[in-house]
Amino acid sequence: MNVLVVGSGGREHALCWGIAASPLLEKLYCAPGNGGIAADAECVSLDTANNDAVVRWCRTNKIELVVVGPEVPLVAGLVDALRDAGIPAFGPTAKAAILEGSKAFMKDLCAKYDIPTAAYGRFRDASAAKDYVRKAGTRVVVKADGLAAGKGVRMCETAAEAEAAIDAMLAGEFGAAGTEIVVEEYLTGEEVSYFALVHGEQVLPFGSAQDHKRVGDGDTGPNTGGMGAYSPAPALTPALEAQVLETIIRPTAKAMVREGRPFTGVLFAGLMLTATGPKLLEYNVRFGDPECQVLVPRLKSDLLTVLMAAQQGILNKVDMRWYTDTALCIVMAAKGYPGAYAKSSPIGGLEAAAKLPGVTVFHAGTTKDGATIRANGGRVLGVTALGKDAREAQARAYAAVDAIQWPEGFCRRDIGWRAVLA
Ligand code: AMP
Ligand code: GLY
């Protein structure tokens, strides 16, 4: 069959790499793709923000499954447009993608269906929000309701910080995404990510991961899209995983059906393991980046078959198999990221790195310039390794990083420290 993957990051490279290995595949395309994806798929320059253009292109190229990587086209209804045109697509409709598109919607759903999450209020008015902070009398987190490219969350240590965040967001710091805000209880505990394929009320667990959001070693410095990840997350014991499925994931799938917003695709729960049990921090309606780069290499079953089963609603028929290995991904980014950075420096040693045991190098912001791979973004590579445990995966991944010659790039040297200690 012919498949189109939408997106251009490391997540989409991992999806293309997995799908490319499927015996069901005839031809794989990726729009727009990147310099590394070009090895697994034909990259096509297609305006993926234009739903009609994507539909037309899929018709011309006889696409039988579209896999949408990022949240923006999902929230903008790309899956709806494809389905209306009779083109199967993996991912939620806009009505279901609201789980990520509106934090206020997600919080109200949790309240209505008794899904454990931080106590919260939703506000359009600054004085009401500040009242809430005063009455709460504890640390709070202030969040823009809508999509803000991962930047719309402020962890506030003091009431003064909370008031400043409330004023800034309601004054338009994040544009329309911050017309409404959520103010919520500041939870403490260990954070883990959990993934499940969902079709209506059908739920198929897809594993756990932990990522490193801060740019610097020791989890310091500004937040980024993610500087590394590993899977599975040792903190999520089988008992906790069962609790997450029964108290959070399954009730959400059921609630979305009841609300007339049945979910299809991958549900990515950001969780806090608190002293009183796992609580939902946020939902994403797509795979994580770089979490996808550590989930896909652990999957023994055929990825394309599994994604199709989610799209078709036959998740109960899937024979899910996983390698018992740990996967660990180190993100190499351009110096300066998450601030300003230069583009187009050449990257060497990629082939030598990829030959090391257990290693796969996923590309994010790269372009192919003849035989040369050049940096073309902030997060540039996801150097991933499988190992029998976190320690081995970490050693293999850093050996691969050290085989790559890219003086204009950097990475953290402590990815996976928690898992190695576990
Ligand atoms: P979100 O986009 O809502 O997941 O928030 C981004 C990050 O902020 C999360 O991954 C957490 O590290 C942190 N965070 C969000 N909400 C809370 C909360 N209620 N308590 C503590 N940390 C939070
Ligand atoms: N790594 C976090 C995310 O993809 O949202």
XYZ file of C-alpha atoms and ligand atoms in Angstrom:
450
model
C 0.000 0.000 0.000
C 0.954 3.666 -0.451
C 1.453 5.671 2.725
C 2.008 9.374 3.425
C 3.556 10.584 6.689
C 2.978 14.279 7.457
C 5.733 16.151 9.310
C 9.456 16.878 9.265
C 10.900 16.048 12.694
C 12.687 13.207 14.420
C 9.292 11.752 15.324
C 8.366 11.516 11.662
C 11.733 9.959 10.809
C 11.086 7.260 13.424
C 7.591 6.672 11.982
C 8.968 6.482 8.416
C 11.776 4.158 9.508
C 9.252 1.826 11.162
C 6.733 1.938 8.309
C 9.475 1.441 5.681
C 10.187 -1.991 7.192
C 6.600 -3.177 6.696
C 5.907 -6.005 4.236
C 2.593 -4.263 3.459
C 4.284 -1.147 2.119
C 4.526 -0.380 -1.559
C 5.558 3.272 -1.560
C 6.238 5.665 1.321
C 6.068 9.451 1.043
C 6.758 12.093 3.653
C 5.642 15.725 3.470
C 7.797 17.719 3.859
C 10.299 15.266 5.423
C 13.976 16.016 6.063
C 17.482 15.033 4.975
C 17.424 11.699 6.813
C 13.840 10.735 6.003
C 14.881 10.877 2.348
C 16.632 7.509 2.909
C 13.343 5.817 3.898
C 10.693 7.774 1.984
C 10.215 10.077 -0.972
C 10.047 13.596 0.459
C 7.395 15.754 -1.157
C 7.019 19.499 -0.822
C 3.358 19.870 -0.039
C 1.666 22.660 1.907
C 0.488 20.538 4.832
C -1.371 23.537 6.296
C -3.652 23.418 3.254
C -6.059 20.507 3.851
C -7.491 20.627 0.320
C -4.026 20.511 -1.230
C -3.141 17.434 0.857
C -6.399 15.696 -0.124
C -5.803 16.398 -3.820
C -2.224 15.140 -3.642
C -3.312 11.949 -1.844
C -5.925 11.240 -4.518
C -3.407 11.700 -7.324
C -0.876 9.435 -5.603
C -3.404 6.764 -4.522
C -2.554 7.077 -0.824
C -4.185 4.386 1.318
C -3.098 5.661 4.741
C -2.010 9.089 5.974
C -0.157 9.241 9.300
C -0.193 12.764 10.747
C 2.774 13.467 13.053
C 2.340 16.950 14.617
C -0.575 18.452 16.535
C -1.129 21.602 14.485
C -2.617 19.889 11.378
C -4.662 17.583 13.652
C -6.226 20.489 15.526
C -6.751 22.201 12.137
C -8.855 19.262 10.894
C -6.557 17.544 8.385
C -7.903 14.117 9.394
C -11.486 15.361 8.939
C -10.716 16.585 5.415
C -9.044 13.282 4.500
C -11.890 11.173 5.920
C -14.496 13.269 4.120
C -12.610 12.466 0.928
C -12.556 8.738 1.782
C -8.807 8.636 2.488
C -7.949 6.628 5.639
C -5.944 8.634 8.166
C -4.286 7.803 11.487
C -4.970 10.574 13.982
C -7.917 12.260 15.684
C -10.482 14.533 14.067
C -10.433 18.194 15.114
C -13.307 17.486 17.531
C -11.169 14.893 19.321
C -7.844 16.737 18.950
C -9.332 19.390 21.248
C -7.965 17.218 24.072
C -4.597 18.814 23.255
C -5.941 21.953 21.570
C -7.731 23.205 24.685
C -6.417 22.638 28.192
C -9.698 23.992 29.584
C -11.610 21.305 27.640
C -9.274 18.612 28.960
C -9.677 19.822 32.562
C -13.480 20.011 32.307
C -13.579 16.489 30.853
C -11.509 15.216 33.813
C -13.843 16.978 36.259
C -16.985 15.589 34.603
C -15.709 11.987 34.398
C -13.724 11.874 37.617
C -10.299 11.462 35.983
C -7.489 12.329 38.442
C -5.781 15.631 37.605
C -4.619 18.795 39.420
C -7.339 21.008 40.951
C -7.954 23.963 38.609
C -9.929 27.003 37.587
C -10.413 28.477 34.087
C -10.408 32.226 33.596
C -10.731 35.025 31.057
C -10.542 37.687 33.732
C -7.291 38.496 35.561
C -8.818 39.531 38.881
C -10.841 36.302 39.154
C -7.688 34.293 38.355
C -5.707 36.178 41.022
C -8.489 35.553 43.552
C -8.143 31.848 42.807
C -4.384 32.021 43.439
C -4.933 33.820 46.771
C -7.543 31.309 47.904
C -5.436 28.335 46.807
C -2.641 29.601 49.059
C -0.168 27.190 47.421
C 2.140 27.223 44.414
C 0.257 27.166 41.115
C 0.852 26.532 37.426
C -0.582 29.006 34.900
C -1.374 27.694 31.404
C -2.576 29.240 28.162
C -5.660 27.311 27.028
C -4.636 26.811 23.398
C -1.608 25.527 21.465
C 1.521 27.538 22.264
C 4.257 25.285 20.827
C 4.987 23.875 24.292
C 5.732 27.324 25.761
C 2.362 28.212 27.284
C 2.993 26.770 30.778
C 4.391 28.794 33.723
C 5.376 27.056 36.923
C 4.987 29.732 39.591
C 6.888 29.508 42.872
C 5.231 32.613 44.377
C 1.905 34.436 44.176
C 3.706 37.403 42.574
C 5.019 35.163 39.778
C 1.532 33.739 39.279
C 0.014 37.217 39.049
C 2.634 38.282 36.498
C 1.992 35.150 34.405
C -1.777 35.716 34.558
C -1.412 39.343 33.433
C 1.033 38.482 30.636
C -1.048 35.639 29.201
C -4.370 37.482 29.355
C -2.655 40.533 27.793
C -1.899 38.432 24.713
C 1.556 36.911 25.291
C 0.408 33.813 23.350
C -2.156 35.549 21.150
C -5.509 33.817 20.850
C -4.124 30.708 22.619
C -4.137 32.748 25.849
C -7.574 34.399 25.617
C -8.489 31.904 28.302
C -6.120 30.470 30.910
C -6.110 27.557 33.311
C -4.678 28.041 36.804
C -3.980 24.786 38.584
C -2.471 23.109 41.592
C 1.317 22.603 41.369
C 1.841 18.827 41.583
C 5.009 17.167 42.802
C 6.358 13.726 41.999
C 8.101 11.998 39.121
C 6.874 12.751 35.624
C 6.306 9.988 33.055
C 4.758 9.824 29.616
C 2.314 7.098 28.665
C 1.080 6.183 25.208
C -1.970 4.241 24.050
C -3.500 3.609 20.659
C -7.192 4.401 20.819
C -10.182 3.863 18.549
C -13.414 4.858 20.259
C -13.496 2.759 23.430
C -10.758 0.384 22.211
C -7.447 0.969 23.957
C -4.092 -0.685 23.202
C -1.150 0.250 25.454
C 1.861 1.537 23.492
C 4.394 1.919 26.278
C 5.958 4.499 28.542
C 8.843 6.944 28.275
C 10.542 9.755 30.133
C 12.070 12.791 28.515
C 14.476 15.564 29.488
C 12.891 18.944 28.787
C 15.635 21.264 30.061
C 18.514 22.207 27.796
C 21.317 21.657 30.326
C 22.892 18.760 32.216
C 21.318 18.077 35.582
C 17.928 19.179 34.138
C 18.877 22.880 34.286
C 18.313 25.861 32.002
C 15.377 26.745 29.775
C 12.776 24.272 28.555
C 13.095 22.806 25.068
C 11.037 20.482 22.902
C 12.999 17.640 24.529
C 16.754 16.928 24.678
C 16.451 13.167 25.021
C 14.217 10.326 26.129
C 14.186 6.674 27.043
C 11.647 3.871 27.121
C 10.357 2.164 29.166
C 10.119 4.498 32.188
C 11.304 2.461 35.195
C 9.133 4.586 37.538
C 5.962 3.270 35.919
C 5.718 -0.135 37.593
C 3.215 -2.662 36.205
C 0.847 -1.817 39.093
C 1.035 1.921 38.340
C 0.576 1.253 34.626
C -2.597 -0.705 35.354
C -3.821 2.186 37.502
C -3.103 4.678 34.702
C -5.045 2.549 32.221
C -8.036 2.029 34.520
C -8.321 5.502 36.070
C -7.095 7.758 33.252
C -6.774 6.276 29.745
C -9.862 4.031 29.485
C -12.168 6.557 31.192
C -10.933 9.230 28.751
C -11.589 7.044 25.700
C -15.107 6.318 27.008
C -15.731 9.950 27.912
C -14.749 11.133 24.437
C -17.216 8.662 22.882
C -19.941 9.865 25.237
C -19.178 13.473 24.383
C -19.648 12.729 20.683
C -15.920 13.176 20.068
C -14.647 9.607 19.580
C -10.851 9.541 19.523
C -8.761 7.690 16.935
C -4.985 7.744 16.994
C -2.393 7.837 19.733
C -3.195 9.339 23.094
C -0.064 10.620 24.855
C -0.647 11.286 28.545
C 1.768 13.475 30.497
C 1.492 12.107 34.036
C 2.719 13.035 37.489
C 3.240 10.103 39.843
C 2.115 11.839 43.035
C 1.972 10.525 46.591
C -1.770 9.991 46.030
C -1.411 8.158 42.720
C -0.891 9.033 39.055
C -2.473 12.312 37.922
C -2.936 13.660 34.415
C -0.889 16.785 33.591
C -1.829 17.037 29.950
C -2.913 15.126 26.902
C -1.220 15.231 23.543
C -3.024 13.721 20.578
C 0.080 12.523 18.712
C 3.362 10.772 19.365
C 5.947 12.691 21.382
C 9.178 13.985 19.914
C 11.704 12.533 20.978
C 9.525 9.892 22.724
C 8.522 8.347 19.377
C 12.202 7.757 18.615
C 12.422 5.417 21.637
C 9.021 3.711 21.266
C 9.261 2.645 17.616
C 12.656 0.851 17.886
C 11.268 -1.261 20.766
C 8.274 -2.424 18.723
C 8.666 -5.940 17.362
C 5.233 -6.030 15.670
C 4.779 -4.415 12.276
C 4.205 -0.681 12.838
C 2.106 -0.171 9.706
C -0.221 -3.058 10.651
C -0.636 -1.591 14.134
C -1.370 1.955 12.888
C -3.905 0.574 10.393
C -5.606 -1.425 13.135
C -6.036 1.782 15.138
C -7.457 3.578 12.118
C -9.835 0.704 11.309
C -10.966 0.014 14.867
C -9.592 -3.521 15.136
C -7.127 -2.937 17.971
C -8.369 -6.111 19.688
C -6.960 -8.124 16.756
C -3.423 -6.777 17.063
C -0.688 -9.137 18.215
C 1.429 -6.598 20.075
C 5.039 -7.623 20.657
C 7.891 -5.613 22.095
C 11.616 -6.092 22.515
C 12.511 -6.198 26.178
C 15.429 -3.805 25.543
C 15.590 -0.226 26.744
C 15.814 2.431 24.035
C 17.518 5.748 24.694
C 17.644 8.789 22.412
C 20.070 11.703 22.694
C 19.067 14.855 20.860
C 21.885 16.754 19.163
C 20.913 20.386 18.712
C 22.480 23.427 17.051
C 24.511 25.560 19.489
C 22.260 28.349 20.770
C 19.063 26.241 20.833
C 16.437 26.860 22.289
C 17.483 30.445 21.476
C 18.875 31.654 18.145
C 21.137 29.287 16.201
C 22.891 29.113 12.831
C 21.890 26.762 10.008
C 23.636 24.854 7.224
C 26.767 23.531 9.004
C 27.826 20.112 7.626
C 27.522 16.989 9.781
C 30.014 14.130 9.403
C 30.388 10.626 10.763
C 26.714 9.681 10.431
C 27.392 6.409 8.635
C 30.032 5.317 11.155
C 27.648 6.152 14.016
C 24.788 4.184 12.458
C 27.007 1.063 12.147
C 27.581 0.843 15.902
C 25.650 -1.930 17.709
C 21.988 -1.158 18.399
C 22.212 2.374 16.982
C 19.819 4.258 14.694
C 20.326 7.949 13.961
C 17.020 9.745 13.391
C 17.121 13.106 11.673
C 15.073 16.149 12.705
C 16.268 19.523 11.348
C 18.528 18.346 8.507
C 18.723 18.805 4.754
C 20.548 16.765 2.156
C 22.888 18.801 -0.026
C 24.290 16.367 -2.577
C 26.037 13.774 -0.426
C 26.318 16.146 2.547
C 23.867 16.327 5.441
C 23.512 19.865 6.813
C 21.883 21.233 9.960
C 18.609 22.990 9.243
C 16.904 23.511 12.594
C 17.234 23.658 16.383
C 16.905 19.980 17.219
C 18.889 18.278 14.477
C 19.523 14.590 15.265
C 18.045 11.941 17.578
C 20.847 9.475 18.214
C 19.071 6.346 19.457
C 20.344 3.023 20.784
C 18.812 -0.169 22.096
C 20.530 -1.965 24.955
C 19.734 -4.758 27.394
C 19.228 -2.080 30.071
C 19.355 1.723 30.385
C 23.075 1.695 31.120
C 23.946 -0.224 27.953
C 21.550 1.837 25.801
C 23.094 5.029 27.207
C 26.686 3.882 26.581
C 25.849 2.829 23.016
C 24.023 6.067 22.231
C 26.902 8.224 23.549
C 29.425 6.120 21.576
C 27.394 7.007 18.472
C 27.240 10.709 19.452
C 31.030 10.664 19.790
C 31.382 9.196 16.291
C 29.501 12.169 14.808
C 31.544 15.188 13.729
C 29.537 18.358 14.127
C 31.387 21.126 15.980
C 28.388 23.475 15.614
C 26.150 21.109 17.591
C 25.806 20.057 21.227
C 23.966 17.553 23.374
C 23.412 16.846 27.046
C 25.831 14.296 28.514
C 23.436 12.879 31.119
C 20.412 11.643 29.187
C 18.829 8.742 31.062
C 20.504 9.429 34.419
C 17.352 8.527 36.332
C 16.873 5.228 34.476
C 20.539 4.297 34.938
C 20.168 4.821 38.709
C 16.864 2.873 38.880
P 1.992 20.617 29.946
O 2.260 21.205 28.574
O 0.674 20.951 30.495
O 2.388 19.186 30.091
O 3.101 21.286 30.856
C 4.472 21.233 30.520
C 5.265 20.793 31.715
O 4.969 21.611 32.830
C 4.917 19.383 32.173
O 5.604 18.423 31.454
C 5.331 19.462 33.627
O 6.723 19.322 33.767
C 4.957 20.849 33.998
N 3.598 20.908 34.600
C 2.434 21.120 33.963
N 1.390 21.133 34.828
C 1.912 20.928 36.054
C 1.351 20.835 37.376
N 0.042 20.981 37.596
N 2.194 20.616 38.395
C 3.528 20.490 38.199
N 4.096 20.562 36.986
C 3.322 20.781 35.912
N 8.527 15.743 24.016
C 7.271 16.298 24.338
C 6.314 16.406 23.242
O 6.461 15.867 22.168
O 5.293 17.067 23.450
